[in-house]
Amino acid sequence: MDAQGVHIETHPREGEPVFSAGRPDPCTLVLFGATGDLAERKLFPALFELARSGLLPDHFAIVAFSRSKLEDASFREHVKEGLKKFARTQPLDEAAWKRFAESIETASGGYDDPEAFQRLGQKLQDIAKRHKTGGNQLYYMATPASTFPQIIKSLADADLLKREEQPGQKPWHRLIIEKPFGHDLESAKKLNKELGAVLDEKQIFRIDHYLGKETVQNILVFRFANAIFEPLWNRQHIDHVEITAAEAIGVEGRGGFYDETGVIRDMVQNHLLQVLALCAMETPVSFAAEDIRDEKNKVFRALRPIEGGDVPQHVVVGQYEGYQEEKGVKKGSRTPTYVAMKMNIDSWRWQGVPFYLRAGKNLKRRLTEVSIHFKSVPIGLFSGGGATCQRLQPNVLTLRIQPHEGIALSFESKIPGEDVNIGGVTMDMDYAESFKKPVPEAYERLLLDCMRGNATLFARQDSVEQAWGYITPILQALETEAGGTVQTYAKGSKGPDAADALPSKNGRRWSTL
Ligand code: BG6
């Protein structure tokens, strides 16, 4: 029973998964940025969890590449210390660690040093023999975006990145590229061009960790594996959609990076637009990567542009108090740490249905969710009753992405008694409770998919450019007076009050944070 007393039963099915891409190929993963924060907090913990659960290929090795000199033994110790803090399963499984540690080797040198890349090549040949990886190579770029072009060039010059001429070619070379993928439309196009000069699109995996979250993947299952929701999923029944990504933390020592980036580049251009596309896309022809990515791309193409003087009508930006005192942030910075937007999708399905997005740091609490607000009932059958009769609340379907992953549906119900009194109740499904198993980390799934060559959960060239094409004019307006003022908001608040005007102009309001 949940808090509101609605009982949920789960019926997990036994047997083969509905969709499994099989076991990953043997390979060597070369990790650029191996001493960085992302590697310590997310990538090594994800790789370790995969190793511990027996999901990595039987023949697998990691080469940790860094500009600073690394020694195998001391680097392994550094990884172990990180795992003690960040591994998903605690305490650290020592036996699994011992096996995992043996797969880690190191390499170092400047990203523009041809000799360092020659040495890397020799190491990879040697590893291919020792670990029987068949020469498959996966490069992970967990470095600052400014270094991507140089690393790609050095890999290509050393003949370590070979274009795939035919599908399924072996050994394969793949590249995972971290966000931010470009800074605006022009730089994203340039980076795509540089990648395209060396690699086929099938070899490029633009990572967006939101797509690896179980709850984000479940959006498609929820929509297309149930017959009752999809007929309602359109302008006839839905009043508006809200997508929220609120964080309780600030810039966390990343002030320098964040000040150049801001919340729109950091969260909206990638994570939130991807979530929006999954909620708004049409039914794909199949569950294959290209069919899903085609449909998502159509959503991006249908986004109604917001430009110039229109921006303040649709976009409210804010900065938390004390942001300018953060290390690395420029005094007088106008970089937003909060954004709220009203977006429209000019498609048959979504005409007249606004999508409200908001994201920010240092807000009241951590909450990422999508809420689908249905239309009100057409007539007020219950409104003529006694004084106790309440205004009916429209149904809301909430897809809780994190924390407390789950799905909730609110509806109206008669409160027991002689009078007709109506109250709201919520049916609530909680992932952890329903399936009795921990929800895997996004990076685990994404790393595995890349080793399997499955690009479904990665962003394709055209959609990255479409998303930047939509966002860039908004960023440009915000950099000038035309974009309006940057509101200040208190740490721990719901964000600037000015954001309330976006839905309230149409008689709506944000869900409570
Ligand atoms: C990252 C952003 O991509 O996503 C961070 O760079 C942000 O600023 C993070 O904190 C949020 O991810 P999650 O998984 O915690 O919602």
Coordinates of C-alpha atoms and ligand atoms in Angstrom, one line a residue:
M1 CA 0.0 0.0 0.0
D2 CA 1.3 3.5 -0.7
A3 CA 0.7 6.6 1.4
Q4 CA -2.6 7.2 -0.3
G5 CA -3.7 3.6 0.1
V6 CA -3.5 2.5 -3.6
H7 CA -2.1 -1.0 -3.9
I8 CA 0.2 -1.7 -6.8
E9 CA 1.1 -5.3 -7.9
T10 CA 4.1 -6.0 -10.1
H11 CA 4.3 -8.9 -12.4
P12 CA 7.9 -9.1 -13.6
R13 CA 8.1 -11.8 -16.4
E14 CA 10.6 -14.6 -16.3
G15 CA 12.7 -15.6 -19.3
E16 CA 14.6 -13.8 -22.0
P17 CA 14.7 -10.0 -22.1
V18 CA 12.4 -8.5 -24.7
F19 CA 15.3 -6.6 -26.2
S20 CA 18.9 -7.6 -25.7
A21 CA 21.9 -6.7 -27.8
G22 CA 23.8 -9.7 -26.5
R23 CA 27.3 -9.9 -25.1
P24 CA 29.7 -7.2 -25.9
D25 CA 32.7 -7.8 -28.1
P26 CA 36.2 -8.2 -26.6
C27 CA 37.9 -4.8 -26.6
T28 CA 40.4 -2.3 -25.1
L29 CA 38.9 0.9 -23.7
V30 CA 41.3 3.9 -23.9
L31 CA 40.2 6.5 -21.4
F32 CA 41.3 10.0 -22.0
G33 CA 40.9 12.2 -18.9
A34 CA 41.5 9.1 -16.7
T35 CA 42.5 11.2 -13.7
G36 CA 39.5 13.5 -13.9
D37 CA 36.4 13.9 -11.8
L38 CA 34.1 12.1 -14.3
A39 CA 36.4 9.1 -14.4
E40 CA 36.6 8.9 -10.6
R41 CA 32.9 9.4 -9.8
K42 CA 31.2 7.7 -12.7
L43 CA 33.3 5.9 -15.3
F44 CA 35.4 3.6 -13.1
P45 CA 32.5 2.9 -10.8
A46 CA 30.4 1.9 -13.8
L47 CA 33.1 -0.3 -15.3
F48 CA 33.8 -1.9 -12.0
E49 CA 30.1 -2.7 -11.5
L50 CA 29.9 -4.2 -14.9
A51 CA 33.0 -6.3 -14.2
R52 CA 31.6 -7.4 -10.8
S53 CA 28.4 -8.5 -12.4
G54 CA 30.2 -10.4 -15.1
L55 CA 28.8 -8.1 -17.9
L56 CA 32.1 -6.9 -19.4
P57 CA 33.5 -8.9 -22.3
D58 CA 35.6 -11.9 -21.4
H59 CA 38.6 -10.3 -23.0
F60 CA 38.8 -6.7 -21.8
A61 CA 41.4 -4.1 -20.8
I62 CA 41.5 -0.5 -19.9
V63 CA 44.3 2.0 -20.8
A64 CA 44.1 5.0 -18.6
F65 CA 45.6 7.9 -20.6
S66 CA 46.6 11.2 -18.9
R67 CA 48.8 14.2 -19.7
S68 CA 50.5 13.7 -16.3
K69 CA 52.9 10.8 -15.9
L70 CA 51.1 7.7 -14.5
E71 CA 52.4 4.5 -13.0
D72 CA 50.2 1.4 -13.2
A73 CA 50.5 0.5 -9.5
S74 CA 49.8 3.9 -8.0
F75 CA 47.0 4.6 -10.5
R76 CA 45.3 1.4 -9.6
E77 CA 45.5 2.5 -5.9
H78 CA 43.9 5.8 -6.9
V79 CA 41.1 4.0 -8.7
K80 CA 40.5 1.7 -5.7
E81 CA 40.3 4.8 -3.4
G82 CA 37.7 6.3 -5.7
L83 CA 35.7 3.0 -5.8
K84 CA 35.6 2.9 -2.1
K85 CA 33.7 6.2 -2.2
F86 CA 31.7 5.9 -5.4
A87 CA 31.2 2.2 -6.4
R88 CA 27.4 1.3 -6.5
T89 CA 27.9 -1.7 -4.3
Q90 CA 29.5 -1.1 -1.0
P91 CA 31.6 -2.3 0.7
L92 CA 34.1 -2.8 -2.1
D93 CA 34.1 -6.4 -3.4
E94 CA 37.8 -7.2 -2.9
A95 CA 37.8 -10.3 -5.1
A96 CA 36.2 -8.5 -7.9
W97 CA 38.5 -5.5 -7.4
K98 CA 41.6 -7.8 -7.7
R99 CA 40.4 -9.1 -11.1
F100 CA 39.4 -5.7 -12.3
A101 CA 42.7 -4.1 -11.2
E102 CA 44.6 -6.5 -13.5
S103 CA 42.7 -5.1 -16.5
I104 CA 44.0 -1.5 -15.9
E105 CA 47.1 -0.2 -17.5
T106 CA 48.3 3.4 -18.0
A107 CA 49.8 5.6 -20.7
S108 CA 50.7 9.3 -20.7
G109 CA 51.8 12.1 -22.8
G110 CA 50.7 15.4 -24.4
Y111 CA 47.6 15.2 -26.6
D112 CA 49.7 16.8 -29.4
D113 CA 52.7 14.6 -28.9
P114 CA 53.0 12.1 -31.8
E115 CA 55.5 10.0 -29.9
A116 CA 53.0 9.5 -27.0
F117 CA 50.4 8.2 -29.6
Q118 CA 53.0 5.9 -31.2
R119 CA 53.7 4.5 -27.7
L120 CA 49.9 4.2 -27.2
G121 CA 49.7 2.3 -30.5
Q122 CA 52.4 -0.2 -29.4
K123 CA 50.7 -0.7 -26.1
L124 CA 47.4 -1.4 -27.8
Q125 CA 49.0 -4.0 -30.0
D126 CA 50.7 -5.6 -27.1
I127 CA 47.4 -5.6 -25.1
A128 CA 45.5 -7.1 -28.0
K129 CA 47.9 -10.1 -27.9
R130 CA 48.0 -10.4 -24.1
H131 CA 44.2 -9.9 -23.5
K132 CA 43.0 -11.4 -26.8
T133 CA 40.9 -8.3 -27.5
G134 CA 41.0 -8.9 -31.3
G135 CA 42.2 -5.3 -31.8
N136 CA 38.8 -3.7 -31.1
Q137 CA 39.4 -0.3 -29.6
L138 CA 37.0 2.0 -27.8
Y139 CA 38.2 5.6 -27.1
Y140 CA 36.4 7.5 -24.4
M141 CA 36.9 11.3 -24.4
A142 CA 36.4 12.4 -20.8
T143 CA 38.5 15.5 -21.3
P144 CA 37.6 19.2 -21.7
A145 CA 35.8 19.8 -24.9
S146 CA 38.6 22.1 -26.2
T147 CA 40.9 19.0 -26.4
F148 CA 38.7 16.8 -28.5
P149 CA 39.9 17.9 -32.0
Q150 CA 43.6 17.5 -31.0
I151 CA 43.1 14.0 -29.5
I152 CA 41.1 12.9 -32.6
K153 CA 43.8 14.2 -34.9
S154 CA 46.6 12.6 -32.9
L155 CA 44.8 9.2 -32.9
A156 CA 44.1 9.4 -36.6
D157 CA 47.7 10.5 -37.4
A158 CA 49.0 7.5 -35.4
D159 CA 46.6 5.3 -37.4
L160 CA 44.7 4.3 -34.3
L161 CA 41.3 5.4 -35.6
K162 CA 40.3 3.7 -38.8
R163 CA 37.1 4.6 -40.7
E164 CA 34.6 1.7 -40.9
E165 CA 34.2 1.1 -44.6
Q166 CA 31.6 -1.7 -44.2
P167 CA 29.0 -2.4 -41.5
G168 CA 30.3 -5.0 -39.0
Q169 CA 33.9 -4.5 -39.9
K170 CA 36.4 -6.0 -37.5
P171 CA 38.5 -5.0 -35.6
W172 CA 36.3 -2.0 -34.8
H173 CA 37.3 1.4 -33.6
R174 CA 34.7 3.5 -31.8
L175 CA 34.7 6.8 -30.0
I176 CA 32.6 8.0 -27.1
I177 CA 32.5 11.7 -26.9
E178 CA 31.4 13.5 -23.7
K179 CA 29.3 16.6 -23.6
P180 CA 29.4 19.5 -24.1
F181 CA 29.3 18.6 -27.8
G182 CA 30.1 22.1 -29.0
H183 CA 29.3 25.5 -27.6
D184 CA 26.8 26.6 -30.2
L185 CA 25.5 25.5 -33.6
E186 CA 28.7 26.6 -35.4
S187 CA 31.1 24.8 -33.1
A188 CA 29.0 21.7 -33.0
K189 CA 29.0 21.6 -36.8
K190 CA 32.7 22.1 -36.9
L191 CA 33.3 19.2 -34.4
N192 CA 31.0 17.0 -36.4
K193 CA 33.0 17.8 -39.5
E194 CA 36.2 17.0 -37.8
L195 CA 34.8 13.7 -36.6
G196 CA 33.3 12.9 -39.9
A197 CA 36.7 13.4 -41.7
V198 CA 38.1 10.5 -39.7
L199 CA 35.1 8.2 -38.7
D200 CA 31.8 7.0 -40.0
E201 CA 28.8 8.2 -38.1
K202 CA 28.3 4.6 -36.8
Q203 CA 31.6 4.8 -35.0
I204 CA 30.7 8.0 -33.1
F205 CA 28.9 7.7 -29.8
R206 CA 27.9 11.2 -28.5
I207 CA 27.0 10.4 -24.9
D208 CA 24.1 12.0 -23.0
H209 CA 24.0 10.2 -19.7
Y210 CA 20.3 11.0 -19.3
L211 CA 19.5 8.6 -22.1
G212 CA 21.1 5.8 -20.0
K213 CA 18.9 6.4 -17.0
E214 CA 16.4 3.5 -16.6
T215 CA 13.6 5.9 -16.0
V216 CA 14.3 7.8 -19.2
Q217 CA 14.5 4.6 -21.2
N218 CA 11.2 3.6 -19.6
I219 CA 9.4 6.6 -21.2
L220 CA 9.3 4.7 -24.5
V221 CA 8.3 1.4 -22.8
F222 CA 5.5 3.2 -20.9
R223 CA 4.2 4.9 -24.0
F224 CA 4.5 2.1 -26.5
A225 CA 4.1 -1.1 -24.4
N226 CA 0.7 0.0 -22.9
A227 CA -2.4 0.4 -25.0
I228 CA -4.2 2.8 -22.7
F229 CA -1.9 5.9 -22.7
E230 CA -1.0 6.4 -26.3
P231 CA -4.5 7.2 -27.5
L232 CA -4.6 10.0 -24.9
W233 CA -1.1 11.3 -25.7
N234 CA -2.0 14.3 -27.9
R235 CA -3.5 17.8 -28.0
Q236 CA -7.0 16.4 -27.6
H237 CA -6.4 15.2 -24.1
I238 CA -3.2 16.8 -22.8
D239 CA -3.3 20.4 -21.6
H240 CA 0.4 20.9 -21.1
V241 CA 3.6 19.1 -20.2
E242 CA 6.2 20.0 -17.6
I243 CA 9.8 18.8 -17.5
T244 CA 11.8 19.7 -14.4
A245 CA 15.4 19.0 -13.6
A246 CA 16.0 20.7 -10.2
E247 CA 19.3 20.2 -8.4
A248 CA 20.0 21.0 -4.8
I249 CA 23.7 21.3 -5.4
G250 CA 25.6 24.3 -6.8
V251 CA 28.5 24.3 -9.2
E252 CA 30.6 22.0 -7.0
G253 CA 34.1 23.3 -7.7
R254 CA 33.4 23.5 -11.5
G255 CA 32.9 27.3 -11.4
G256 CA 35.4 27.9 -14.3
F257 CA 33.7 25.4 -16.6
Y258 CA 30.2 26.3 -15.5
D259 CA 30.7 30.0 -16.0
E260 CA 31.5 29.4 -19.7
T261 CA 28.6 27.0 -20.0
G262 CA 25.5 28.0 -18.0
V263 CA 22.4 26.0 -17.4
I264 CA 21.1 26.1 -21.0
R265 CA 24.2 24.5 -22.5
D266 CA 24.7 22.3 -19.5
M267 CA 21.2 20.8 -19.1
V268 CA 18.7 22.0 -21.7
Q269 CA 20.5 21.6 -25.1
N270 CA 21.2 18.0 -24.3
H271 CA 19.5 16.2 -21.3
L272 CA 16.2 18.0 -21.3
L273 CA 15.7 18.2 -25.0
Q274 CA 16.4 14.5 -25.2
V275 CA 13.8 13.8 -22.5
L276 CA 11.3 16.1 -24.3
A277 CA 11.9 14.2 -27.6
L278 CA 11.2 10.9 -26.0
C279 CA 7.9 12.3 -24.6
A280 CA 6.8 14.0 -27.8
M281 CA 8.0 11.7 -30.6
E282 CA 5.8 9.6 -32.9
T283 CA 5.7 5.8 -32.8
P284 CA 8.9 4.6 -34.3
V285 CA 8.8 2.0 -37.1
S286 CA 10.8 -0.4 -34.9
F287 CA 12.9 -0.2 -31.8
A288 CA 16.1 0.0 -33.9
A289 CA 18.5 2.8 -33.2
E290 CA 17.9 4.7 -36.5
D291 CA 14.1 4.4 -36.3
I292 CA 14.0 5.9 -32.8
R293 CA 16.6 8.6 -33.7
D294 CA 14.6 9.5 -36.8
E295 CA 11.5 10.2 -34.8
K296 CA 13.4 12.2 -32.1
N297 CA 14.9 14.3 -34.8
K298 CA 11.5 15.1 -36.2
V299 CA 10.5 16.6 -32.8
F300 CA 13.6 18.8 -32.8
R301 CA 12.8 20.0 -36.4
A302 CA 9.2 20.9 -35.2
L303 CA 10.3 23.0 -32.3
R304 CA 8.9 26.5 -32.8
P305 CA 11.9 28.9 -32.8
I306 CA 12.3 31.5 -30.0
E307 CA 14.4 34.4 -31.2
G308 CA 15.4 38.0 -30.5
G309 CA 12.8 40.1 -28.7
D310 CA 10.5 37.1 -28.2
V311 CA 12.9 35.5 -25.8
P312 CA 11.8 37.2 -22.6
Q313 CA 8.2 36.1 -23.3
H314 CA 9.3 32.5 -23.4
V315 CA 12.5 32.2 -21.3
V316 CA 13.3 33.3 -17.8
V317 CA 16.8 33.0 -16.5
G318 CA 18.2 33.3 -13.0
Q319 CA 21.4 33.1 -11.0
Y320 CA 21.6 32.0 -7.4
E321 CA 22.8 34.4 -4.7
G322 CA 26.5 33.9 -4.0
Y323 CA 27.2 32.4 -7.5
Q324 CA 29.7 35.2 -8.3
E325 CA 31.7 34.3 -5.2
E326 CA 32.2 30.7 -6.4
K327 CA 35.8 29.9 -7.4
G328 CA 36.4 30.4 -11.1
V329 CA 33.3 32.5 -11.7
K330 CA 33.9 36.0 -13.2
K331 CA 32.7 39.0 -11.2
G332 CA 29.7 40.5 -12.9
S333 CA 29.0 37.2 -14.7
R334 CA 25.5 37.0 -16.4
T335 CA 25.7 33.2 -16.7
P336 CA 22.4 31.7 -15.7
T337 CA 22.2 28.8 -13.2
Y338 CA 18.4 28.6 -13.6
V339 CA 16.2 28.6 -16.7
A340 CA 12.5 28.2 -17.2
M341 CA 11.1 28.0 -20.7
K342 CA 7.8 27.8 -22.5
M343 CA 8.2 25.7 -25.7
N344 CA 5.9 24.8 -28.5
I345 CA 6.1 21.9 -31.0
D346 CA 4.6 22.7 -34.3
S347 CA 3.3 19.2 -35.1
W348 CA -0.2 17.7 -35.7
R349 CA -0.1 15.9 -32.3
W350 CA 1.1 18.8 -30.2
Q351 CA -0.4 21.9 -31.7
G352 CA -1.5 24.3 -28.8
V353 CA 0.1 22.1 -26.1
P354 CA 2.9 24.1 -24.3
F355 CA 5.9 22.3 -22.9
Y356 CA 7.3 24.0 -19.9
L357 CA 10.9 23.2 -19.0
R358 CA 12.9 24.3 -16.0
A359 CA 16.3 23.4 -14.7
G360 CA 18.5 24.9 -12.1
K361 CA 21.2 24.6 -9.4
N362 CA 20.9 25.3 -5.7
L363 CA 17.2 24.8 -5.7
K364 CA 14.9 23.6 -2.9
R365 CA 15.5 19.9 -3.6
R366 CA 16.8 17.4 -6.2
L367 CA 13.9 16.4 -8.5
T368 CA 13.9 15.4 -12.1
E369 CA 10.5 14.6 -13.5
V370 CA 8.1 14.8 -16.4
S371 CA 4.5 15.6 -15.6
I372 CA 1.7 15.3 -18.2
H373 CA -1.2 17.5 -17.2
F374 CA -4.5 16.2 -18.8
K375 CA -7.4 18.5 -19.7
S376 CA -10.2 19.2 -17.2
V377 CA -13.5 17.3 -17.5
P378 CA -15.7 19.0 -20.1
I379 CA -18.6 19.8 -17.7
G380 CA -18.8 20.5 -14.0
L381 CA -21.2 17.7 -13.1
F382 CA -20.2 17.9 -9.4
S383 CA -20.0 21.7 -9.1
G384 CA -23.6 22.4 -8.2
G385 CA -23.4 20.4 -5.0
G386 CA -23.2 21.7 -1.4
A387 CA -20.6 24.0 0.0
T388 CA -18.2 21.2 0.5
C389 CA -17.9 20.4 -3.2
Q390 CA -14.4 21.2 -4.4
R391 CA -13.1 22.3 -7.8
L392 CA -12.0 19.2 -9.7
Q393 CA -8.3 18.8 -10.3
P394 CA -7.2 17.6 -13.8
N395 CA -5.4 14.2 -13.9
V396 CA -1.7 14.4 -13.8
L397 CA 0.7 11.6 -14.8
T398 CA 4.1 12.0 -13.3
L399 CA 7.2 10.2 -14.6
R400 CA 9.7 10.5 -11.8
I401 CA 13.1 10.3 -13.3
Q402 CA 15.0 10.8 -10.0
P403 CA 15.1 10.4 -7.0
H404 CA 12.4 7.9 -5.9
E405 CA 12.2 6.6 -9.5
G406 CA 8.6 5.7 -10.4
I407 CA 5.4 6.7 -12.0
A408 CA 2.3 8.3 -10.4
L409 CA -1.2 9.0 -11.6
S410 CA -3.4 11.4 -9.8
F411 CA -7.2 11.2 -10.1
E412 CA -10.4 12.3 -8.3
S413 CA -12.3 10.0 -6.0
K414 CA -15.4 10.1 -3.9
I415 CA -14.5 10.5 -0.2
P416 CA -16.6 7.9 1.7
G417 CA -19.6 9.4 3.3
E418 CA -23.2 10.4 2.8
D419 CA -22.4 13.5 0.8
V420 CA -20.6 13.6 -2.5
N421 CA -17.3 14.9 -1.5
I422 CA -14.4 14.6 -3.9
G423 CA -10.8 14.4 -3.1
G424 CA -7.6 13.7 -5.0
V425 CA -5.7 10.3 -4.8
T426 CA -2.5 9.1 -6.3
M427 CA -1.6 5.7 -7.7
D428 CA 2.1 5.4 -7.3
M429 CA 4.6 2.9 -8.7
D430 CA 8.1 2.9 -7.1
Y431 CA 10.8 1.2 -9.1
A432 CA 12.9 0.0 -6.2
E433 CA 9.9 -1.3 -4.4
S434 CA 8.2 -2.9 -7.4
F435 CA 11.2 -4.7 -8.9
K436 CA 13.1 -5.2 -5.7
K437 CA 16.4 -4.6 -7.3
P438 CA 18.7 -1.5 -7.5
V439 CA 18.4 0.7 -10.5
P440 CA 21.7 0.6 -12.5
E441 CA 23.7 3.7 -13.2
A442 CA 23.3 5.3 -16.6
Y443 CA 27.0 5.0 -17.5
E444 CA 26.9 1.2 -17.0
R445 CA 24.3 0.8 -19.7
L446 CA 25.8 3.3 -22.0
L447 CA 29.3 1.8 -21.9
L448 CA 28.0 -1.6 -22.5
D449 CA 25.8 -0.4 -25.4
C450 CA 28.8 1.1 -27.1
M451 CA 30.8 -2.1 -26.8
R452 CA 27.9 -3.8 -28.4
G453 CA 27.7 -1.2 -31.2
N454 CA 24.2 -0.2 -30.2
A455 CA 23.7 3.6 -30.7
T456 CA 20.1 3.9 -29.7
L457 CA 20.8 5.8 -26.6
F458 CA 23.4 8.1 -28.1
A459 CA 22.7 11.4 -29.9
R460 CA 23.1 11.4 -33.7
Q461 CA 24.8 14.2 -35.7
D462 CA 21.6 15.7 -37.1
S463 CA 19.8 15.8 -33.8
V464 CA 22.7 17.4 -32.0
E465 CA 22.8 20.1 -34.7
Q466 CA 19.0 20.5 -34.7
A467 CA 19.1 21.0 -30.9
W468 CA 21.9 23.6 -31.2
G469 CA 20.0 25.3 -34.0
Y470 CA 17.1 25.8 -31.6
I471 CA 19.1 26.8 -28.6
T472 CA 21.7 29.1 -30.2
P473 CA 19.4 32.0 -31.1
I474 CA 18.1 31.9 -27.5
L475 CA 21.6 32.0 -26.1
Q476 CA 22.5 34.9 -28.5
A477 CA 19.5 36.9 -27.3
L478 CA 20.3 36.2 -23.7
E479 CA 23.8 37.6 -24.2
T480 CA 22.3 41.0 -25.2
E481 CA 19.7 43.3 -23.7
A482 CA 17.0 41.7 -25.9
G483 CA 17.1 38.6 -23.7
G484 CA 15.9 40.4 -20.6
T485 CA 17.4 40.4 -17.1
V486 CA 19.0 37.6 -15.2
Q487 CA 16.9 37.3 -12.0
T488 CA 18.6 36.6 -8.7
Y489 CA 17.1 33.8 -6.5
A490 CA 17.9 32.6 -3.0
K491 CA 19.7 29.3 -2.5
G492 CA 17.3 26.6 -1.5
S493 CA 14.4 28.3 -3.2
K494 CA 12.2 27.2 -6.1
G495 CA 14.0 29.7 -8.4
P496 CA 13.1 33.2 -9.4
D497 CA 9.4 34.3 -9.0
A498 CA 9.5 35.7 -12.5
A499 CA 9.3 32.1 -13.8
D500 CA 5.8 31.8 -12.5
A501 CA 4.6 34.2 -15.3
L502 CA 5.4 31.7 -18.0
P503 CA 2.5 29.3 -17.1
S504 CA 0.4 31.8 -15.2
K505 CA -0.2 33.9 -18.3
N506 CA -2.3 30.9 -19.5
G507 CA -3.9 30.2 -16.1
R508 CA -1.5 27.4 -15.3
R509 CA 1.2 27.0 -12.6
W510 CA 4.3 25.0 -12.1
S511 CA 4.1 21.8 -10.0
T512 CA 5.4 22.3 -6.5
L513 CA 9.2 21.8 -6.1
Ligands
BG6_1 C1 25.7 17.0 -16.0 C2 25.9 18.5 -15.8 O1 25.7 16.7 -17.4 O2 24.5 16.6 -15.4 C3 25.9 18.8 -14.3 O3 27.1 18.9 -16.4 C4 24.7 18.2 -13.6 O4 26.0 20.1 -14.1 C5 24.5 16.8 -14.0 O5 24.8 18.3 -12.2 C6 23.2 16.3 -13.5 O6 23.1 14.9 -13.7 P1 22.2 14.0 -12.8 O7 22.4 12.6 -13.4 O8 22.7 14.1 -11.4 O9 20.8 14.5 -12.9

